Short mmCIF file of C-alpha atoms in Angstrom, two decimals:
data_model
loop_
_atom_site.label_atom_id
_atom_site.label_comp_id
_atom_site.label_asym_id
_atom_site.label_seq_id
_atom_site.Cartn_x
_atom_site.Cartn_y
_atom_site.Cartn_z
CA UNK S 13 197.91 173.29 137.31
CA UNK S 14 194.35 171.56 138.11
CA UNK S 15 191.63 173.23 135.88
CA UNK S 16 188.55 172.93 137.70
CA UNK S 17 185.04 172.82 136.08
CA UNK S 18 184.13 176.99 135.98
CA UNK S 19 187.29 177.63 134.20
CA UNK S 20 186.42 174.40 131.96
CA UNK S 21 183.01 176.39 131.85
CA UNK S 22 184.69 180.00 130.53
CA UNK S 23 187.45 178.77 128.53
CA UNK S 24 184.57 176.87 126.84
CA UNK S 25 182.01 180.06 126.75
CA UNK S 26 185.49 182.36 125.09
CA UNK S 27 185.95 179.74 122.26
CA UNK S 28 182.41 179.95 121.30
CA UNK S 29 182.06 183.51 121.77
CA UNK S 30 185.88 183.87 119.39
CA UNK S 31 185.11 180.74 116.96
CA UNK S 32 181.71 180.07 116.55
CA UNK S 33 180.60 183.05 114.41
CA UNK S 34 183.58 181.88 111.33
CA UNK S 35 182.17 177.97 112.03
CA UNK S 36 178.48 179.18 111.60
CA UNK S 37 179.90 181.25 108.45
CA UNK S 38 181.48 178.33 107.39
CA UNK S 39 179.11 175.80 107.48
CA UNK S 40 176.59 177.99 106.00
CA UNK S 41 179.15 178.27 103.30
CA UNK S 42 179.09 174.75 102.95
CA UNK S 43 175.39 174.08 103.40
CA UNK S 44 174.77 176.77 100.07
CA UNK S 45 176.97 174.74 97.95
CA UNK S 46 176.03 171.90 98.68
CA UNK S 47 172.65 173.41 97.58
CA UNK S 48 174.10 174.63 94.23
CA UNK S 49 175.46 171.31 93.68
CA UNK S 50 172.32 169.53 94.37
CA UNK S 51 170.39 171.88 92.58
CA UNK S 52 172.90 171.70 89.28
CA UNK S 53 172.58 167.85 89.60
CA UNK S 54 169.02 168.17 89.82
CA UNK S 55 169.15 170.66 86.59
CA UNK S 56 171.31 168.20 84.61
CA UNK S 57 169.43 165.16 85.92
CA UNK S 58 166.11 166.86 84.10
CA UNK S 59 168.13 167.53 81.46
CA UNK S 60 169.42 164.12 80.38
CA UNK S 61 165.44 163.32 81.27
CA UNK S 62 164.36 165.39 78.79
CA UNK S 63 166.83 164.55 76.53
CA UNK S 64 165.92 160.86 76.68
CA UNK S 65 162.42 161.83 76.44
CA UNK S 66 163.16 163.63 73.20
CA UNK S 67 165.16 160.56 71.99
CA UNK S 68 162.48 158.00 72.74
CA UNK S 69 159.75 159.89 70.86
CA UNK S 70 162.07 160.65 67.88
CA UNK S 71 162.21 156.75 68.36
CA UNK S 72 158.46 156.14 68.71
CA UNK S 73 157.75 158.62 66.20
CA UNK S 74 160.36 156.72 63.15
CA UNK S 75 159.02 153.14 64.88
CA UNK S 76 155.15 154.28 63.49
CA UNK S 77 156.26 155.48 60.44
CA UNK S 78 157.87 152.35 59.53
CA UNK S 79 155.26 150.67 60.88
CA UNK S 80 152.84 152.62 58.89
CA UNK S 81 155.31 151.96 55.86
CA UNK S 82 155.42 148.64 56.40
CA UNK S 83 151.33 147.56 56.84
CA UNK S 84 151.33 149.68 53.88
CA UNK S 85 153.92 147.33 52.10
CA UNK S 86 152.31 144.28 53.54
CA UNK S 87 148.82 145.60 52.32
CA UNK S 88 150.29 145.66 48.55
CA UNK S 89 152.18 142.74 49.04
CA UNK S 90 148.93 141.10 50.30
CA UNK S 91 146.69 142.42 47.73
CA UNK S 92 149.25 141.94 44.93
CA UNK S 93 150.00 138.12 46.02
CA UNK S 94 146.33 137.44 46.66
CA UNK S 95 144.59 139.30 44.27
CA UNK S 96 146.40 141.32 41.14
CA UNK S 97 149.41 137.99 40.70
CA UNK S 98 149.32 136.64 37.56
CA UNK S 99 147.91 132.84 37.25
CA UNK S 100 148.26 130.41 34.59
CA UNK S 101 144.33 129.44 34.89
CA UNK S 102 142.63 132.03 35.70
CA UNK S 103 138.71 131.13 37.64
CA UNK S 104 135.54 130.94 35.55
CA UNK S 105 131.69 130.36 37.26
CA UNK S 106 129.91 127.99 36.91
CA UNK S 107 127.01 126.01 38.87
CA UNK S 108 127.94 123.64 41.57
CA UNK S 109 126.28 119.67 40.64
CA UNK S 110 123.96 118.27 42.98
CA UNK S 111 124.70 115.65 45.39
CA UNK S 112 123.56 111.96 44.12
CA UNK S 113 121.58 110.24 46.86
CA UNK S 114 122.48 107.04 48.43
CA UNK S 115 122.59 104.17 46.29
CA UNK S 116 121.74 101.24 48.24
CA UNK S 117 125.27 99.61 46.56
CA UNK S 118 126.78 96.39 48.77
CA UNK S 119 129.96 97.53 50.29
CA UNK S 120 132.97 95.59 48.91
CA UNK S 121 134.56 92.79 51.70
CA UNK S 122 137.78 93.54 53.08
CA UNK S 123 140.87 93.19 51.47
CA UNK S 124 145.20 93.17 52.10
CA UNK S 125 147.89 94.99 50.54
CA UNK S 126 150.40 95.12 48.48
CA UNK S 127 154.21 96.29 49.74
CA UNK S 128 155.98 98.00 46.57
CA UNK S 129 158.93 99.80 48.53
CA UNK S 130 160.83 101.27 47.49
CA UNK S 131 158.47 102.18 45.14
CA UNK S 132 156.22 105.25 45.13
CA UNK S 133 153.68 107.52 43.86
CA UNK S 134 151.62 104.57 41.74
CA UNK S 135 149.91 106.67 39.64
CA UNK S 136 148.19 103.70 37.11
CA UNK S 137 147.40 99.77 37.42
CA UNK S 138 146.27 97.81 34.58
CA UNK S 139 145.98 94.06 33.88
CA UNK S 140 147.35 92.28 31.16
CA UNK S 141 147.59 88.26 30.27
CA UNK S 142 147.36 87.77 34.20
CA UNK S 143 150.00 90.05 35.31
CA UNK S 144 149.38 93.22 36.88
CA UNK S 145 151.41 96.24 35.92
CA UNK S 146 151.80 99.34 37.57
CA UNK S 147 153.25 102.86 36.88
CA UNK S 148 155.12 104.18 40.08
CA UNK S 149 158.32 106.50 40.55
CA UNK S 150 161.55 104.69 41.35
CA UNK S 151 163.71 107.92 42.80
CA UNK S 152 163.25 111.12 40.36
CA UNK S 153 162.38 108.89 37.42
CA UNK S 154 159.28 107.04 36.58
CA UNK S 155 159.10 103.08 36.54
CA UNK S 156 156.99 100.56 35.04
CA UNK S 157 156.78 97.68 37.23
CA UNK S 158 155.16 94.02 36.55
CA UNK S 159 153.82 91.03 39.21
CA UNK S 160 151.54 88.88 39.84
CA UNK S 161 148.56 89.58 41.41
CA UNK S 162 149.55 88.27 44.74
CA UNK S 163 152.98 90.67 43.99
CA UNK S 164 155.21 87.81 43.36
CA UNK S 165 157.86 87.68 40.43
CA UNK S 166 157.62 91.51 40.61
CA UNK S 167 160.18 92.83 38.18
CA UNK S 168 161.11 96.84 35.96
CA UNK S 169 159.83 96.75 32.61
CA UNK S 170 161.03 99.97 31.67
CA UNK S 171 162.22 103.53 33.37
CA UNK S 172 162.00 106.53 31.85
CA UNK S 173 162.07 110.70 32.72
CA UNK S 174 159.11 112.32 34.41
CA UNK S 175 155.44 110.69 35.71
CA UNK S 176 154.06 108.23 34.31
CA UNK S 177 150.49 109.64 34.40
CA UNK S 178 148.63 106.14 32.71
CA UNK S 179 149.49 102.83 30.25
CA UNK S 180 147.48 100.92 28.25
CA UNK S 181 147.86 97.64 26.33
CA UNK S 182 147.40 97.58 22.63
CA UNK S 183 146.31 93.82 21.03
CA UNK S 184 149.91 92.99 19.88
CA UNK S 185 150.72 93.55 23.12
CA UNK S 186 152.11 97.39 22.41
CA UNK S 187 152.19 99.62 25.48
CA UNK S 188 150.87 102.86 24.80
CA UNK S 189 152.42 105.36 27.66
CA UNK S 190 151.21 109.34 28.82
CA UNK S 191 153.87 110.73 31.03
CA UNK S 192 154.60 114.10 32.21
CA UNK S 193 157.75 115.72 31.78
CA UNK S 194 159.38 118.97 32.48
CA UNK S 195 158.62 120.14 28.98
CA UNK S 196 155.56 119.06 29.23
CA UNK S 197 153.03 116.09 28.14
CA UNK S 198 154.61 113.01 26.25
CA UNK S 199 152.42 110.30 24.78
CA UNK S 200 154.93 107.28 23.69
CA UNK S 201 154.53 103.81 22.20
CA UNK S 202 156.55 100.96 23.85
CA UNK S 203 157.31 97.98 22.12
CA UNK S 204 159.44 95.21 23.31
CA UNK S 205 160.88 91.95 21.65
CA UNK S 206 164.08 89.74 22.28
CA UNK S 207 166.38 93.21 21.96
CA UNK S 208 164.78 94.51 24.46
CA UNK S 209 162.24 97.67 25.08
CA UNK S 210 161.91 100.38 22.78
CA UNK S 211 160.24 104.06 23.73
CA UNK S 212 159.48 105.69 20.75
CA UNK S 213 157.87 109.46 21.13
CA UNK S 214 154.28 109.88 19.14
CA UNK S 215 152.64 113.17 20.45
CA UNK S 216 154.22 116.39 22.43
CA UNK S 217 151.76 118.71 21.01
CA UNK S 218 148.58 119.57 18.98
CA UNK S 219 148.51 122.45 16.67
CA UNK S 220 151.74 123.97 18.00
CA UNK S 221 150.78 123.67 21.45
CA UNK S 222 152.23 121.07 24.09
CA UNK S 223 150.07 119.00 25.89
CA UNK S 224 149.76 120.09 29.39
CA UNK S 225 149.13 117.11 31.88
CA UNK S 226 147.71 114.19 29.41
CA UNK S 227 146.26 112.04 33.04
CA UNK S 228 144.84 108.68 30.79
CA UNK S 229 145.01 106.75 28.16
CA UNK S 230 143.01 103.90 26.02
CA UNK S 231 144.06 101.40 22.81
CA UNK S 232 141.45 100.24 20.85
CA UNK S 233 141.93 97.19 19.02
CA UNK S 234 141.51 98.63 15.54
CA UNK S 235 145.13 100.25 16.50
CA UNK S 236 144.13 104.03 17.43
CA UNK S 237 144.95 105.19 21.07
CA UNK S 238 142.92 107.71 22.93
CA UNK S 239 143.96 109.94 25.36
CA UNK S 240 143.18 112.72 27.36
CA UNK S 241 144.77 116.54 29.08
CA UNK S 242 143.71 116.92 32.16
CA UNK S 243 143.40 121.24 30.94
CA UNK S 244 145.08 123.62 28.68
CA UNK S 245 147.03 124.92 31.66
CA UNK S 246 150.44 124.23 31.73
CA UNK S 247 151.17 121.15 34.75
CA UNK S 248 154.30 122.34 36.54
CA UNK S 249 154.26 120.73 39.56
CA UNK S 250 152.87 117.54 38.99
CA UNK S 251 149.45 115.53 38.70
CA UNK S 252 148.49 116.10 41.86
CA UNK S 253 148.72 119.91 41.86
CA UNK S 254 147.51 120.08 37.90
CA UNK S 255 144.23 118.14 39.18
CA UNK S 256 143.95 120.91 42.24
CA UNK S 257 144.40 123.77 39.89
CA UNK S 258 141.76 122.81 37.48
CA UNK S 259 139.63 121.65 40.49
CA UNK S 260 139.63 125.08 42.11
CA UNK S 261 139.74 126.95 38.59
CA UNK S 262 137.14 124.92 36.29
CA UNK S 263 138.49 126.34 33.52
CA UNK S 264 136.36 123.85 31.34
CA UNK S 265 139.29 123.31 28.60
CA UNK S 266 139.89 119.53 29.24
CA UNK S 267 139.95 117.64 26.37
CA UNK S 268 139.89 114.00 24.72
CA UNK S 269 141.90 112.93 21.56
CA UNK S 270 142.29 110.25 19.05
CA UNK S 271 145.69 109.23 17.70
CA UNK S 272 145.72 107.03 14.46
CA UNK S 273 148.99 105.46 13.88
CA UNK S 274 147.76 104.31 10.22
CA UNK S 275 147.49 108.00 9.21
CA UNK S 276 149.53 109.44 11.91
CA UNK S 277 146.77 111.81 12.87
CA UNK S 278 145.90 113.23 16.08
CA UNK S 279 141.78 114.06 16.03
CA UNK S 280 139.84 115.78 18.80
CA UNK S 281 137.00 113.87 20.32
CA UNK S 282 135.88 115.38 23.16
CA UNK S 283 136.29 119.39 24.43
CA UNK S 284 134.95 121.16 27.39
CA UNK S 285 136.15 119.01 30.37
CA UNK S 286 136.39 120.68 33.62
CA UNK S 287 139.27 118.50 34.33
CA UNK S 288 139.55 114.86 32.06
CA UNK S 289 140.85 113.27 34.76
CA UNK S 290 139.90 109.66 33.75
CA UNK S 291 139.51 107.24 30.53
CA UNK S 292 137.38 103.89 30.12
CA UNK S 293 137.00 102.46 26.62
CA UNK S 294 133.91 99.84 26.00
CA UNK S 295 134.07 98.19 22.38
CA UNK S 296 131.53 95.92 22.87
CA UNK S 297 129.75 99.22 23.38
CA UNK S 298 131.21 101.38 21.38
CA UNK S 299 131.82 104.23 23.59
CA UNK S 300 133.97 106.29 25.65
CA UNK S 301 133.87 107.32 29.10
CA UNK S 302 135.56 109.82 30.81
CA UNK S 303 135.76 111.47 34.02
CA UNK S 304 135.13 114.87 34.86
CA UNK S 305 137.15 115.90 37.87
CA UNK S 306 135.20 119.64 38.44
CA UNK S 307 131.76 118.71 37.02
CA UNK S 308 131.51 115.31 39.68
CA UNK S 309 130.43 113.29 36.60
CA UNK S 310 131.61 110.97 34.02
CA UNK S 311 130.15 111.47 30.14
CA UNK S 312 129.88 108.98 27.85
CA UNK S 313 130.96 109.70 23.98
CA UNK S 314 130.84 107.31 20.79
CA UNK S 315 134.01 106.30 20.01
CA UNK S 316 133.67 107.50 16.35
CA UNK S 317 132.37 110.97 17.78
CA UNK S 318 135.05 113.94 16.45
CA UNK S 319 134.89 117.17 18.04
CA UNK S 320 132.40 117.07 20.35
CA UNK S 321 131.95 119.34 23.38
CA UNK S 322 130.82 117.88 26.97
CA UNK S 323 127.24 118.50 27.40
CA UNK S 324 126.56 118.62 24.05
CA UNK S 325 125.35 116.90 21.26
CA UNK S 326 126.28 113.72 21.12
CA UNK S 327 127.65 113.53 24.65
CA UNK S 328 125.36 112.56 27.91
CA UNK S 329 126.16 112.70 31.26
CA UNK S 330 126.35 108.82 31.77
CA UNK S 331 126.59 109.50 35.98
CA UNK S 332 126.25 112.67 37.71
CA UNK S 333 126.29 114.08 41.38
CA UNK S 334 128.81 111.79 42.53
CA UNK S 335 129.67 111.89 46.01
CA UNK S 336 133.57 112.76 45.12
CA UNK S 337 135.67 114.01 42.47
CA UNK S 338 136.46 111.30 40.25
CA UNK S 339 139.91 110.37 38.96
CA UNK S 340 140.86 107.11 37.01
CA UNK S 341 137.91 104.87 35.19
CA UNK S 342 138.13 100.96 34.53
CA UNK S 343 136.16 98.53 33.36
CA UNK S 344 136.16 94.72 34.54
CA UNK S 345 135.73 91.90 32.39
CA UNK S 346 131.63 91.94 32.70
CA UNK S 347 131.41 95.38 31.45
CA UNK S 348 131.11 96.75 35.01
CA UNK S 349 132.80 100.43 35.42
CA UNK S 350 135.01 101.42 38.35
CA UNK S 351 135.01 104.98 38.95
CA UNK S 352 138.12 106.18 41.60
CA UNK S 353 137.38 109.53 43.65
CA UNK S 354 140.25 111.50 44.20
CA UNK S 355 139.21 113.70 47.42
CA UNK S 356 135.56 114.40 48.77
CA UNK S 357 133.49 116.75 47.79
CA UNK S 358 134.59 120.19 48.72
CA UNK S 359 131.94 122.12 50.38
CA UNK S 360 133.90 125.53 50.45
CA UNK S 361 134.78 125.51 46.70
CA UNK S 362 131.43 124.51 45.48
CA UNK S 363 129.95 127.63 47.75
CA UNK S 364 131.79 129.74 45.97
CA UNK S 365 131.33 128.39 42.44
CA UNK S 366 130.20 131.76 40.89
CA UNK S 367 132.82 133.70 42.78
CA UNK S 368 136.01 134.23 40.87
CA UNK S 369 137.43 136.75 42.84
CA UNK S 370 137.60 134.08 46.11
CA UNK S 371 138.91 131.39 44.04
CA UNK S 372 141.30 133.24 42.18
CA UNK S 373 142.39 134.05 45.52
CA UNK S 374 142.76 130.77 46.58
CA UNK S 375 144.60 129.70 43.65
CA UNK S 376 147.50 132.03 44.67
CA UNK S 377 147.93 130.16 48.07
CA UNK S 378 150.30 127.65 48.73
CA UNK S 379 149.35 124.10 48.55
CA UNK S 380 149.26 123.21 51.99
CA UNK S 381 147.17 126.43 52.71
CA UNK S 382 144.67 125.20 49.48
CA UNK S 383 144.21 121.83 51.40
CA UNK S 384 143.22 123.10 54.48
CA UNK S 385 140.81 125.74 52.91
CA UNK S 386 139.62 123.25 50.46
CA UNK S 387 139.00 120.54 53.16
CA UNK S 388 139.77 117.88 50.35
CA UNK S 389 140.79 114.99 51.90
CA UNK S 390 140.66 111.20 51.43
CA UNK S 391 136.83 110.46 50.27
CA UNK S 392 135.08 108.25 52.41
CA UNK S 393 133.94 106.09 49.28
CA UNK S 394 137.51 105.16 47.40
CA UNK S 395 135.72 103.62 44.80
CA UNK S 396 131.66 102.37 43.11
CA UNK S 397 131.18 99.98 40.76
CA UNK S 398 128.17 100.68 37.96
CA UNK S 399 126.68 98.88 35.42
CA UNK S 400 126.80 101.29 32.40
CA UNK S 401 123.91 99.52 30.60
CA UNK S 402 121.56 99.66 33.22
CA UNK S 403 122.93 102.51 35.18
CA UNK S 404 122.50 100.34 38.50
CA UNK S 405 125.40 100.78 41.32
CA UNK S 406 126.75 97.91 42.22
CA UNK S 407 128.87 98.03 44.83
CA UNK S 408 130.79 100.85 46.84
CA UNK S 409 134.49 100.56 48.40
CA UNK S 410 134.83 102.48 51.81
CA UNK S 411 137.56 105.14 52.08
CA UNK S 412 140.26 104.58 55.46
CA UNK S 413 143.56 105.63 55.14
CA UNK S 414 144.42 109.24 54.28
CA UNK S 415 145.52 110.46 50.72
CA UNK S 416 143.32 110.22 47.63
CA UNK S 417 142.80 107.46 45.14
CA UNK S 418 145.02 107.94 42.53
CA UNK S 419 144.32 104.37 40.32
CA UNK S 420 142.11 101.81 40.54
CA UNK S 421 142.41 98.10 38.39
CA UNK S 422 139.72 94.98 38.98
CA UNK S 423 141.39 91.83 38.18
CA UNK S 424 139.50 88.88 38.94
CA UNK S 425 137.85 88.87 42.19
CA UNK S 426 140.18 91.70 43.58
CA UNK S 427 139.73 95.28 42.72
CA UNK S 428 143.18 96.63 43.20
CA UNK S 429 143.78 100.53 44.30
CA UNK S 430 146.57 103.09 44.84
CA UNK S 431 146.69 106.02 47.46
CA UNK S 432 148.89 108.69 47.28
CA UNK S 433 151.54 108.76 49.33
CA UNK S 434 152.07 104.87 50.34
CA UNK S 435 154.20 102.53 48.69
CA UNK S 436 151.33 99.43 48.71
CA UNK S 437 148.87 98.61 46.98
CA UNK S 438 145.25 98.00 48.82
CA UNK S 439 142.80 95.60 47.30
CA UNK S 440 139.32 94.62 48.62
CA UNK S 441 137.29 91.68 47.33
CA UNK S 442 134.25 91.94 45.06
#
């Protein structure tokens, strides 16, 4: 049986007529829950929005109040570290020095070195009966080291704990010793015959009280030794830092003594150093002079003075306004004096002379931070020569490497130096 198109047509026109109203029913049906569906997902898609909305500000709102919490912490922290910390030396004013003009002093010739490795650290040089000696640390310990000048025949004389901070020679040939120690300042005599070396401990303290960095030392040849503390503050890391802590502080409590091993009596001298950072002895001219790291000077003192203070009576400023801060005195066999600077002149710290507050402050930074406020690097004089009688500069040495001065020794035609941090020894002709 053909079906032909009309009956295609009717059957087509009855089946729409019978099934289309229950297919439009059912798609609408479908189409309204779809909707629903959509429109619940839609609901619980706000939802969870929301939700996370809440959660991040809950979040935001803890993150700023342990933010808040913790600039408030850091604020303490901050004022306590820089501010309300305790300090061993605590900051005094006082009035900057002026700045000495130029001198007109010849410039010494150029020079060599010295290689000491393994050697390091030379913290003294001295001269005796041709052979040059020098303090320098040998691993944790310190070392006493002989040679001759051109550093030949170099050989230990003695090792002992701690720094040795400065030597001196005695007439019978005694070596009189300042070192610093972890308990604190040592002054020892060091004598030495065909048994060998003997170290033999004089002063730890005066009046009940240990020295605190003792930085030089002297022997008269009537047998009594003088020798200086750098300040009354106790030295706990070292020279170096001691002499940057008194710098910045100027605590003024530097002092000189007298030891007489006759009597066994230790005598004050001198009081009132902002930092005795140096010691030069003249017999011939019967004085004393020492170096005053904070002040930029160097007084002069009769060596039979007792319990004097610096500035006073009885004690001049011999040189002033020098162009560093000076560090280790010597004197050559003419009676010239060799004054060492250990950094340039700071302009930030002499600014703020009469503030405390900024260089109390500073005190309670780090080291490395003090350096680069303090700007105190290498000086670009290492060294002038003067001639204490006539007060005339003689010559200057020009700074070039980096580190400061830390001893200087003229022997001969050579005036020998040391610079922290190297294990050589410079020397420049005079």
């Amino acid at each position: 049986m053909r079906i032909g198109l009309v009956e295609l047509l009717l059957i087509l026109l009855i089946a729409s007529l019978t099934i289309g109203p229950s297919a439009a029913l059912w798609v609408d049906r479908w189409m309204r829950r779809a909707q629903k569906t959509s429109a619940a997902a839609a609901r619980r898609r706000a939802a969870q929005e929301a939700q996370r909305a809440a959660e991040r500000e809950e979040v935001l709102q803890r993150f700023q109040k342990l933010s808040i919490v913790f600039v408030l912490c850091a604020a303490v922290a901050l004022i306590w570290g820089l501010v309300l910390r305790p300090i061993e030396a605590a900051p005094t004013p006082y009035t900057a020095p002026d700045v000495r003009q130029e001198t007109g002093a010849q410039t010494a010739a150029e020079g060599g070195v010295l290689e000491l490795a393994p050697y390091t650290e030379i913290s003294a040089l001295r001269e005796n009966n041709g052979w040059l000696y020098a303090a320098a640390k040998s691993g944790k310990n310190g070392c006493l080291l002989r040679m001759q000048p051109d550093g030949t025949g170099r050989t230990e004389v003695l090792t002992t704990a701690g720094e040795i901070t400065d030597f001196a020679f005695a007439p019978d040939g005694t070596i009189w010793m300042t070192t610093l120690e972890s308990e604190g300042g040592r002054l020892y005599r060091v004598n030495s015959d065909q048994w060998g070396v003997t170290v033999e401990l004089i002063v730890s303290q005066i009046d009940g009280c240990a020295l605190s960095c003792p930085t030089a030392v002297a022997a008269a040849s009537d047998g009594v030794v003088y020798f200086t503390d750098l300040a009354a503050t106790r030295a706990r890391h070292g020279v170096e830092s001691a002499l940057r802590t008194e710098l910045t502080a100027h605590t003024g409590t530097g002092s000189v003594y007298v030891y007489d091993p006759a009597a066994r009596t230790v005598e004050t001298v001198l009081t009132g150093i902002a930092g005795a950072s140096g010691l030069a002895l003249d017999e011939a001219a019967e004085t004393l002079y020492v170096s005053d790291l904070g002040s930029r000077c160097v007084w002069a003192v009769d060596t039979a003075a007792r319990d004097r203070t610096a500035g006073g009576k009885g004690c001049s400023t011999h040189l002033y306004g020098l162009p560093g801060y000076p560090g280790a005195l010597s004197l050559d066999a003419d009676g010239t004096l060799y004054i060492s600077y250990r950094w340039a002149r700071s302009g930030w710290l002499e600014d703020h002379a009469g503030r405390t507050l900024l260089r109390g402050m500073a005190l309670r930074l780090s080291q490395t931070m003090q350096e680069g406020l303090f700007s105190l690097s290498a000086s670009d004089i290492r060294a002038e020569a003067v001639a204490p009688a006539s007060g005339s500069w003689q010559r200057t040495i020009p700074g070039g490497s980096s580190g400061s001065t830390t001893a200087l020794c003229p022997v001969g035609s050579r005036v020998y130096l040391a610079i922290s941090g190297e294990t050589k020894l410079h020397w420049v002709r005079v």
